[in-house]
mmCIF file of C-alpha atoms and ligand atoms in Angstrom:
data_model
loop_
_atom_site.group_PDB
_atom_site.id
_atom_site.type_symbol
_atom_site.label_atom_id
_atom_site.label_comp_id
_atom_site.label_asym_id
_atom_site.label_seq_id
_atom_site.Cartn_x
_atom_site.Cartn_y
_atom_site.Cartn_z
ATOM 1 C CA MET A 10 -96.253 -211.022 180.783
ATOM 2 C CA GLU A 11 -98.469 -211.768 183.770
ATOM 3 C CA THR A 12 -97.221 -212.297 187.293
ATOM 4 C CA VAL A 13 -100.096 -214.454 188.566
ATOM 5 C CA LEU A 14 -99.396 -218.131 187.976
ATOM 6 C CA PRO A 15 -102.550 -220.119 187.080
ATOM 7 C CA GLU A 16 -102.947 -223.094 189.414
ATOM 8 C CA ALA A 17 -102.601 -225.780 186.707
ATOM 9 C CA VAL A 18 -99.531 -224.015 185.251
ATOM 10 C CA ARG A 19 -97.956 -224.105 188.738
ATOM 11 C CA ARG A 20 -98.690 -227.837 188.859
ATOM 12 C CA THR A 21 -97.171 -228.294 185.368
ATOM 13 C CA LEU A 22 -93.807 -226.717 186.265
ATOM 14 C CA PRO A 23 -92.368 -229.839 187.983
ATOM 15 C CA LEU A 24 -93.025 -231.800 184.776
ATOM 16 C CA LEU A 25 -90.865 -229.484 182.664
ATOM 17 C CA THR A 26 -87.375 -230.453 181.517
ATOM 18 C CA SER A 27 -86.125 -226.994 182.389
ATOM 19 C CA GLN A 28 -87.652 -224.736 185.031
ATOM 20 C CA PRO A 29 -88.039 -221.088 183.965
ATOM 21 C CA ASP A 30 -86.861 -218.638 186.679
ATOM 22 C CA SER A 31 -89.940 -216.509 186.143
ATOM 23 C CA PRO A 32 -92.561 -218.522 184.237
ATOM 24 C CA PRO A 33 -93.679 -216.562 181.141
ATOM 25 C CA VAL A 34 -97.466 -216.478 181.503
ATOM 26 C CA ARG A 35 -99.493 -214.674 178.842
ATOM 27 C CA ASP A 36 -103.301 -214.562 178.538
ATOM 28 C CA GLY A 37 -103.562 -217.373 181.099
ATOM 29 C CA TYR A 38 -101.175 -219.867 179.464
ATOM 30 C CA LEU A 39 -97.471 -220.624 179.868
ATOM 31 C CA ASP A 40 -95.679 -219.343 176.749
ATOM 32 C CA LEU A 41 -92.480 -221.344 176.310
ATOM 33 C CA LEU A 42 -92.036 -220.355 172.648
ATOM 34 C CA GLY A 43 -92.080 -216.552 172.708
ATOM 35 C CA GLY A 44 -90.956 -215.453 169.245
ATOM 36 C CA ASP A 45 -89.448 -218.855 168.405
ATOM 37 C CA ALA A 46 -92.590 -220.487 166.984
ATOM 38 C CA PRO A 47 -92.187 -222.520 163.794
ATOM 39 C CA ALA A 48 -93.508 -220.779 160.657
ATOM 40 C CA PRO A 49 -97.075 -221.946 159.784
ATOM 41 C CA SER A 50 -96.856 -225.098 157.669
ATOM 42 C CA GLY A 51 -99.508 -223.989 155.165
ATOM 43 C CA PHE A 52 -102.903 -222.372 154.635
ATOM 44 C CA PHE A 53 -104.744 -224.306 157.369
ATOM 45 C CA GLN A 54 -102.134 -223.713 160.055
ATOM 46 C CA SER A 55 -102.149 -219.980 159.187
ATOM 47 C CA LEU A 56 -105.913 -220.132 159.690
ATOM 48 C CA TRP A 57 -105.599 -221.859 163.097
ATOM 49 C CA GLU A 58 -103.181 -219.141 164.163
ATOM 50 C CA SER A 59 -105.647 -216.394 163.242
ATOM 51 C CA ARG A 60 -108.464 -215.000 165.370
ATOM 52 C CA LEU A 61 -111.025 -215.740 162.665
ATOM 53 C CA GLY A 62 -109.912 -219.368 162.318
ATOM 54 C CA THR A 63 -110.071 -219.838 166.093
ATOM 55 C CA VAL A 64 -113.557 -218.332 166.380
ATOM 56 C CA VAL A 65 -114.907 -220.435 163.506
ATOM 57 C CA TYR A 66 -113.154 -223.678 164.491
ATOM 58 C CA GLU A 67 -114.554 -224.401 167.948
ATOM 59 C CA PRO A 68 -118.327 -224.485 167.188
ATOM 60 C CA VAL A 69 -117.718 -226.598 164.074
ATOM 61 C CA GLN A 70 -115.444 -229.016 165.946
ATOM 62 C CA SER A 71 -117.663 -229.373 169.013
ATOM 63 C CA GLY A 72 -120.749 -229.884 166.798
ATOM 64 C CA VAL A 73 -118.993 -232.648 164.862
ATOM 65 C CA ARG A 74 -117.848 -234.274 168.124
ATOM 66 C CA LYS A 75 -121.404 -234.268 169.499
ATOM 67 C CA VAL A 76 -122.533 -236.268 166.477
ATOM 68 C CA PHE A 77 -119.478 -238.532 166.371
ATOM 69 C CA ALA A 78 -118.747 -239.132 170.056
ATOM 70 C CA GLY A 79 -115.985 -241.646 169.160
ATOM 71 C CA LEU A 80 -113.868 -238.786 167.818
ATOM 72 C CA ARG A 81 -112.849 -238.051 171.420
ATOM 73 C CA PRO A 82 -110.968 -241.075 172.831
ATOM 74 C CA SER A 83 -112.456 -242.208 176.152
ATOM 75 C CA ALA A 84 -110.449 -242.452 179.378
ATOM 76 C CA ARG A 85 -110.940 -246.213 179.119
ATOM 77 C CA ARG A 86 -109.396 -246.373 175.634
ATOM 78 C CA LEU A 87 -106.535 -244.208 176.886
ATOM 79 C CA ARG A 88 -106.343 -246.253 180.103
ATOM 80 C CA LEU A 89 -106.086 -242.892 181.829
ATOM 81 C CA PRO A 90 -106.174 -243.284 185.619
ATOM 82 C CA GLU A 91 -108.034 -240.923 187.933
ATOM 83 C CA GLY A 92 -105.375 -238.666 189.436
ATOM 84 C CA GLY A 93 -103.199 -239.172 186.339
ATOM 85 C CA THR A 94 -101.598 -236.699 183.943
ATOM 86 C CA ALA A 95 -102.965 -236.237 180.421
ATOM 87 C CA LEU A 96 -101.387 -234.270 177.589
ATOM 88 C CA ASP A 97 -103.487 -232.905 174.700
ATOM 89 C CA VAL A 98 -101.056 -232.069 171.892
ATOM 90 C CA GLY A 99 -102.332 -229.450 169.438
ATOM 91 C CA CYS A 100 -105.189 -228.729 171.855
ATOM 92 C CA GLY A 101 -106.742 -225.956 169.739
ATOM 93 C CA PRO A 102 -109.687 -224.369 171.606
ATOM 94 C CA GLY A 103 -109.116 -226.605 174.639
ATOM 95 C CA ASN A 104 -112.442 -228.434 174.969
ATOM 96 C CA VAL A 105 -110.825 -231.869 174.665
ATOM 97 C CA THR A 106 -108.233 -230.837 177.278
ATOM 98 C CA ALA A 107 -111.133 -229.879 179.568
ATOM 99 C CA ASP A 108 -112.727 -233.309 179.005
ATOM 100 C CA LEU A 109 -109.419 -234.928 179.977
ATOM 101 C CA GLY A 110 -109.392 -232.781 183.116
ATOM 102 C CA ARG A 111 -112.795 -234.226 184.045
ATOM 103 C CA ASP A 112 -111.459 -237.743 183.347
ATOM 104 C CA VAL A 113 -108.466 -237.374 185.691
ATOM 105 C CA GLY A 114 -110.451 -235.549 188.392
ATOM 106 C CA PRO A 115 -109.248 -232.851 190.795
ATOM 107 C CA GLY A 116 -106.175 -234.839 191.864
ATOM 108 C CA GLY A 117 -105.012 -235.211 188.259
ATOM 109 C CA LEU A 118 -103.750 -232.764 185.654
ATOM 110 C CA ALA A 119 -104.630 -232.171 181.990
ATOM 111 C CA VAL A 120 -102.239 -230.026 179.958
ATOM 112 C CA GLY A 121 -103.052 -228.686 176.500
ATOM 113 C CA VAL A 122 -100.138 -227.761 174.235
ATOM 114 C CA ASP A 123 -100.405 -225.708 171.054
ATOM 115 C CA VAL A 124 -98.358 -223.238 169.008
ATOM 116 C CA SER A 125 -101.270 -220.913 168.210
ATOM 117 C CA ARG A 126 -101.536 -217.903 170.528
ATOM 118 C CA SER A 127 -105.063 -217.297 169.352
ATOM 119 C CA MET A 128 -106.219 -220.866 170.138
ATOM 120 C CA LEU A 129 -104.443 -220.826 173.522
ATOM 121 C CA ARG A 130 -105.961 -217.483 174.517
ATOM 122 C CA ARG A 131 -109.420 -218.893 173.855
ATOM 123 C CA ALA A 132 -108.617 -222.245 175.515
ATOM 124 C CA ALA A 133 -107.260 -220.629 178.680
ATOM 125 C CA SER A 134 -110.125 -218.144 179.003
ATOM 126 C CA ALA A 135 -112.768 -220.858 178.533
ATOM 127 C CA TYR A 136 -111.291 -223.903 180.235
ATOM 128 C CA ALA A 137 -108.269 -223.191 182.468
ATOM 129 C CA GLY A 138 -108.851 -224.367 186.021
ATOM 130 C CA PRO A 139 -107.097 -225.965 188.972
ATOM 131 C CA ASN A 140 -106.377 -229.142 186.984
ATOM 132 C CA VAL A 141 -106.563 -227.881 183.373
ATOM 133 C CA GLY A 142 -103.686 -225.794 182.057
ATOM 134 C CA PHE A 143 -102.261 -224.647 178.742
ATOM 135 C CA VAL A 144 -98.714 -224.340 177.425
ATOM 136 C CA ARG A 145 -97.417 -222.836 174.181
ATOM 137 C CA SER A 146 -94.919 -225.254 172.772
ATOM 138 C CA ASP A 147 -94.095 -227.174 169.600
ATOM 139 C CA ALA A 148 -95.370 -230.762 169.368
ATOM 140 C CA SER A 149 -92.026 -231.826 167.926
ATOM 141 C CA ALA A 150 -90.026 -230.507 170.908
ATOM 142 C CA LEU A 151 -92.182 -231.086 173.982
ATOM 143 C CA PRO A 152 -90.883 -229.315 177.094
ATOM 144 C CA LEU A 153 -91.805 -232.261 179.338
ATOM 145 C CA ARG A 154 -89.645 -234.742 181.200
ATOM 146 C CA THR A 155 -89.173 -238.296 179.934
ATOM 147 C CA ASP A 156 -91.755 -240.751 181.379
ATOM 148 C CA SER A 157 -93.931 -237.947 182.789
ATOM 149 C CA VAL A 158 -97.461 -238.331 181.326
ATOM 150 C CA ASP A 159 -100.016 -241.156 181.518
ATOM 151 C CA ALA A 160 -101.835 -240.511 178.242
ATOM 152 C CA ILE A 161 -101.603 -238.346 175.141
ATOM 153 C CA THR A 162 -104.269 -237.240 172.715
ATOM 154 C CA CYS A 163 -103.224 -235.677 169.424
ATOM 155 C CA LEU A 164 -106.387 -235.087 167.460
ATOM 156 C CA MET A 165 -106.356 -233.642 163.936
ATOM 157 C CA VAL A 166 -102.832 -232.231 164.327
ATOM 158 C CA LEU A 167 -100.211 -234.554 162.771
ATOM 159 C CA GLN A 168 -101.376 -233.619 159.255
ATOM 160 C CA LEU A 169 -100.233 -230.033 159.906
ATOM 161 C CA LEU A 170 -96.739 -230.822 161.156
ATOM 162 C CA PRO A 171 -93.676 -230.516 158.941
ATOM 163 C CA ASP A 172 -92.054 -233.143 161.201
ATOM 164 C CA PRO A 173 -94.714 -235.661 162.353
ATOM 165 C CA GLU A 174 -92.000 -238.221 163.097
ATOM 166 C CA GLY A 175 -90.357 -235.776 165.533
ATOM 167 C CA ALA A 176 -93.680 -235.413 167.360
ATOM 168 C CA ILE A 177 -94.204 -239.185 167.543
ATOM 169 C CA ALA A 178 -90.675 -239.591 168.946
ATOM 170 C CA GLU A 179 -91.613 -237.046 171.609
ATOM 171 C CA PHE A 180 -94.831 -238.908 172.476
ATOM 172 C CA ALA A 181 -92.822 -242.125 172.952
ATOM 173 C CA ARG A 182 -90.360 -240.259 175.162
ATOM 174 C CA VAL A 183 -92.729 -238.410 177.498
ATOM 175 C CA LEU A 184 -95.243 -241.236 178.068
ATOM 176 C CA VAL A 185 -94.791 -243.367 181.170
ATOM 177 C CA PRO A 186 -94.255 -247.083 180.499
ATOM 178 C CA GLY A 187 -97.768 -248.473 179.947
ATOM 179 C CA GLY A 188 -99.005 -245.019 178.852
ATOM 180 C CA ARG A 189 -101.108 -244.656 175.715
ATOM 181 C CA ALA A 190 -101.298 -242.215 172.808
ATOM 182 C CA ALA A 191 -104.473 -241.775 170.749
ATOM 183 C CA ILE A 192 -104.126 -240.133 167.342
ATOM 184 C CA LEU A 193 -106.718 -238.923 164.874
ATOM 185 C CA LEU A 194 -105.901 -237.285 161.578
ATOM 186 C CA PRO A 195 -107.676 -236.772 158.272
ATOM 187 C CA GLY A 196 -107.481 -239.949 156.230
ATOM 188 C CA TYR A 197 -108.711 -241.451 153.013
ATOM 189 C CA ALA A 198 -107.708 -244.911 151.801
ATOM 190 C CA GLY A 199 -110.124 -245.430 148.869
ATOM 191 C CA PRO A 200 -109.653 -245.116 145.100
ATOM 192 C CA GLY A 201 -107.559 -242.121 144.059
ATOM 193 C CA ALA A 202 -105.992 -241.802 147.513
ATOM 194 C CA GLY A 203 -102.698 -240.693 145.925
ATOM 195 C CA VAL A 204 -104.421 -237.818 144.075
ATOM 196 C CA VAL A 205 -106.286 -236.756 147.246
ATOM 197 C CA ALA A 206 -102.988 -236.739 149.182
ATOM 198 C CA THR A 207 -101.302 -234.619 146.494
ATOM 199 C CA VAL A 208 -104.117 -232.045 146.441
ATOM 200 C CA ALA A 209 -104.142 -231.871 150.265
ATOM 201 C CA GLY A 210 -100.358 -231.427 150.263
ATOM 202 C CA VAL A 211 -100.731 -228.212 148.235
ATOM 203 C CA ALA A 212 -102.655 -226.725 151.211
ATOM 204 C CA GLY A 213 -99.958 -227.916 153.618
ATOM 205 C CA VAL A 214 -101.997 -230.912 154.821
ATOM 206 C CA ARG A 215 -100.124 -234.223 154.882
ATOM 207 C CA LEU A 216 -102.122 -237.442 154.615
ATOM 208 C CA PRO A 217 -99.535 -240.109 155.427
ATOM 209 C CA GLY A 218 -102.159 -242.797 156.162
ATOM 210 C CA HIS A 219 -102.526 -244.924 159.279
ATOM 211 C CA GLU A 220 -100.015 -247.559 158.118
ATOM 212 C CA ALA A 221 -97.142 -245.084 157.856
ATOM 213 C CA ILE A 222 -98.065 -243.520 161.208
ATOM 214 C CA ALA A 223 -98.245 -246.977 162.823
ATOM 215 C CA ALA A 224 -94.826 -247.886 161.388
ATOM 216 C CA THR A 225 -93.359 -244.678 162.836
ATOM 217 C CA PHE A 226 -94.770 -245.433 166.304
ATOM 218 C CA GLU A 227 -93.254 -248.914 166.116
ATOM 219 C CA ARG A 228 -89.872 -247.486 165.109
ATOM 220 C CA TYR A 229 -89.940 -245.547 168.390
ATOM 221 C CA GLY A 230 -90.638 -248.683 170.410
ATOM 222 C CA MET A 231 -94.411 -248.245 170.836
ATOM 223 C CA GLU A 232 -96.860 -251.107 170.461
ATOM 224 C CA VAL A 233 -99.721 -250.295 168.074
ATOM 225 C CA LEU A 234 -103.006 -251.565 169.551
ATOM 226 C CA ASP A 235 -105.354 -250.283 166.859
ATOM 227 C CA ALA A 236 -104.954 -248.468 163.550
ATOM 228 C CA GLY A 237 -107.324 -247.935 160.663
ATOM 229 C CA THR A 238 -109.054 -245.471 158.368
ATOM 230 C CA THR A 239 -112.758 -244.778 158.032
ATOM 231 C CA ALA A 240 -112.783 -241.796 155.698
ATOM 232 C CA PRO A 241 -112.441 -238.974 156.407
ATOM 233 C CA VAL A 242 -110.545 -239.969 159.565
ATOM 234 C CA ALA A 243 -107.539 -242.190 160.291
ATOM 235 C CA ARG A 244 -107.083 -243.386 163.878
ATOM 236 C CA LEU A 245 -104.354 -244.988 165.893
ATOM 237 C CA LEU A 246 -103.896 -246.144 169.474
ATOM 238 C CA ALA A 247 -100.413 -247.033 170.702
ATOM 239 C CA GLU A 248 -98.929 -248.050 174.054
ATOM 240 C CA LYS A 249 -95.428 -247.634 175.446
ATOM 241 C CA PRO A 250 -94.272 -251.056 176.665
ATOM 242 C CA ARG A 251 -93.736 -251.447 180.427
HETATM 243 C C1 SAM B 405 -107.296 -228.808 163.483
HETATM 244 S S1 SAM B 405 -106.762 -228.155 165.004
HETATM 245 C C2 SAM B 405 -107.159 -229.493 166.134
HETATM 246 C C3 SAM B 405 -107.455 -229.001 167.521
HETATM 247 C C4 SAM B 405 -107.925 -230.052 168.508
HETATM 248 N N1 SAM B 405 -106.918 -231.072 168.728
HETATM 249 C C5 SAM B 405 -109.207 -230.690 168.064
HETATM 250 O O1 SAM B 405 -109.225 -231.892 167.788
HETATM 251 O O2 SAM B 405 -110.190 -229.981 167.963
HETATM 252 C C6 SAM B 405 -105.016 -228.329 164.907
HETATM 253 C C7 SAM B 405 -104.279 -227.647 166.037
HETATM 254 O O3 SAM B 405 -102.909 -228.065 166.001
HETATM 255 C C8 SAM B 405 -102.108 -226.948 166.323
HETATM 256 N N2 SAM B 405 -100.724 -227.153 165.847
HETATM 257 C C9 SAM B 405 -100.271 -227.069 164.581
HETATM 258 N N3 SAM B 405 -98.940 -227.253 164.535
HETATM 259 C C10 SAM B 405 -98.543 -227.479 165.818
HETATM 260 C C11 SAM B 405 -97.282 -227.740 166.416
HETATM 261 N N4 SAM B 405 -96.152 -227.800 165.686
HETATM 262 N N5 SAM B 405 -97.230 -227.926 167.749
HETATM 263 C C12 SAM B 405 -98.377 -227.839 168.505
HETATM 264 N N6 SAM B 405 -99.599 -227.580 167.976
HETATM 265 C C13 SAM B 405 -99.684 -227.404 166.658
HETATM 266 C C14 SAM B 405 -102.832 -225.807 165.617
HETATM 267 O O4 SAM B 405 -102.422 -224.551 166.100
HETATM 268 C C15 SAM B 405 -104.280 -226.137 165.920
HETATM 269 O O5 SAM B 405 -104.720 -225.554 167.113
#
């Protein structure tokens, strides 16, 4: 463990539900899981936890995002204020977290959360800064205080979680009233959707569809502002009522 506390990690500590006596920093991120990480949910999550998967993922993802700019929700869609706090759940290589850091500016804070040590090592070495920090934690048990973040992005992650409902409950808890969550996940709603979902399930990828995700957000008191599927992506934007 490292003794130097990265600036953004220091700024994250007051947001945590429980304050570690000596914050466990490893490779530039705060590791709140240690050996207690959930087992990988399938082939793809095993890949995202490997060095090879991490190295291959980022160029592919950032290339796709350059072509499809809408795949990264804007600060306006998130209604993310300058000086606010943004949480990027399942941040992977951290480039979206870094974009959120630019959105909130130097007075704000963007925190990327992931379970993969390999992704977090890469994210912290490439993007950690005074207002961009990374934390190792499970999406379904966020270490953050209730009503503590202004906006959440969770992009291409819910399909990997054994307990997506638990993660959505956490999003509803940690958002401030009026805060927004933007979700993207793989989606297909055309003919044979049931067969596609079954095949994906074999690789540990769940395709619940935007309607089921929207219904779950509503069960946790969130208002769904937009939900739909344009294959291969399902999207959702939800707001916590004031
Ligand atoms: C396909 S990548 C998406 C990364 C990034 N959000 C993006 O859009 O490029 C999925 C990420 O979710 C992370 N992940 C999977 N299960 C998780 C969990 N239970 N809690 C937090 N992150 C998780 C993986 O480690 C991986 O980095």
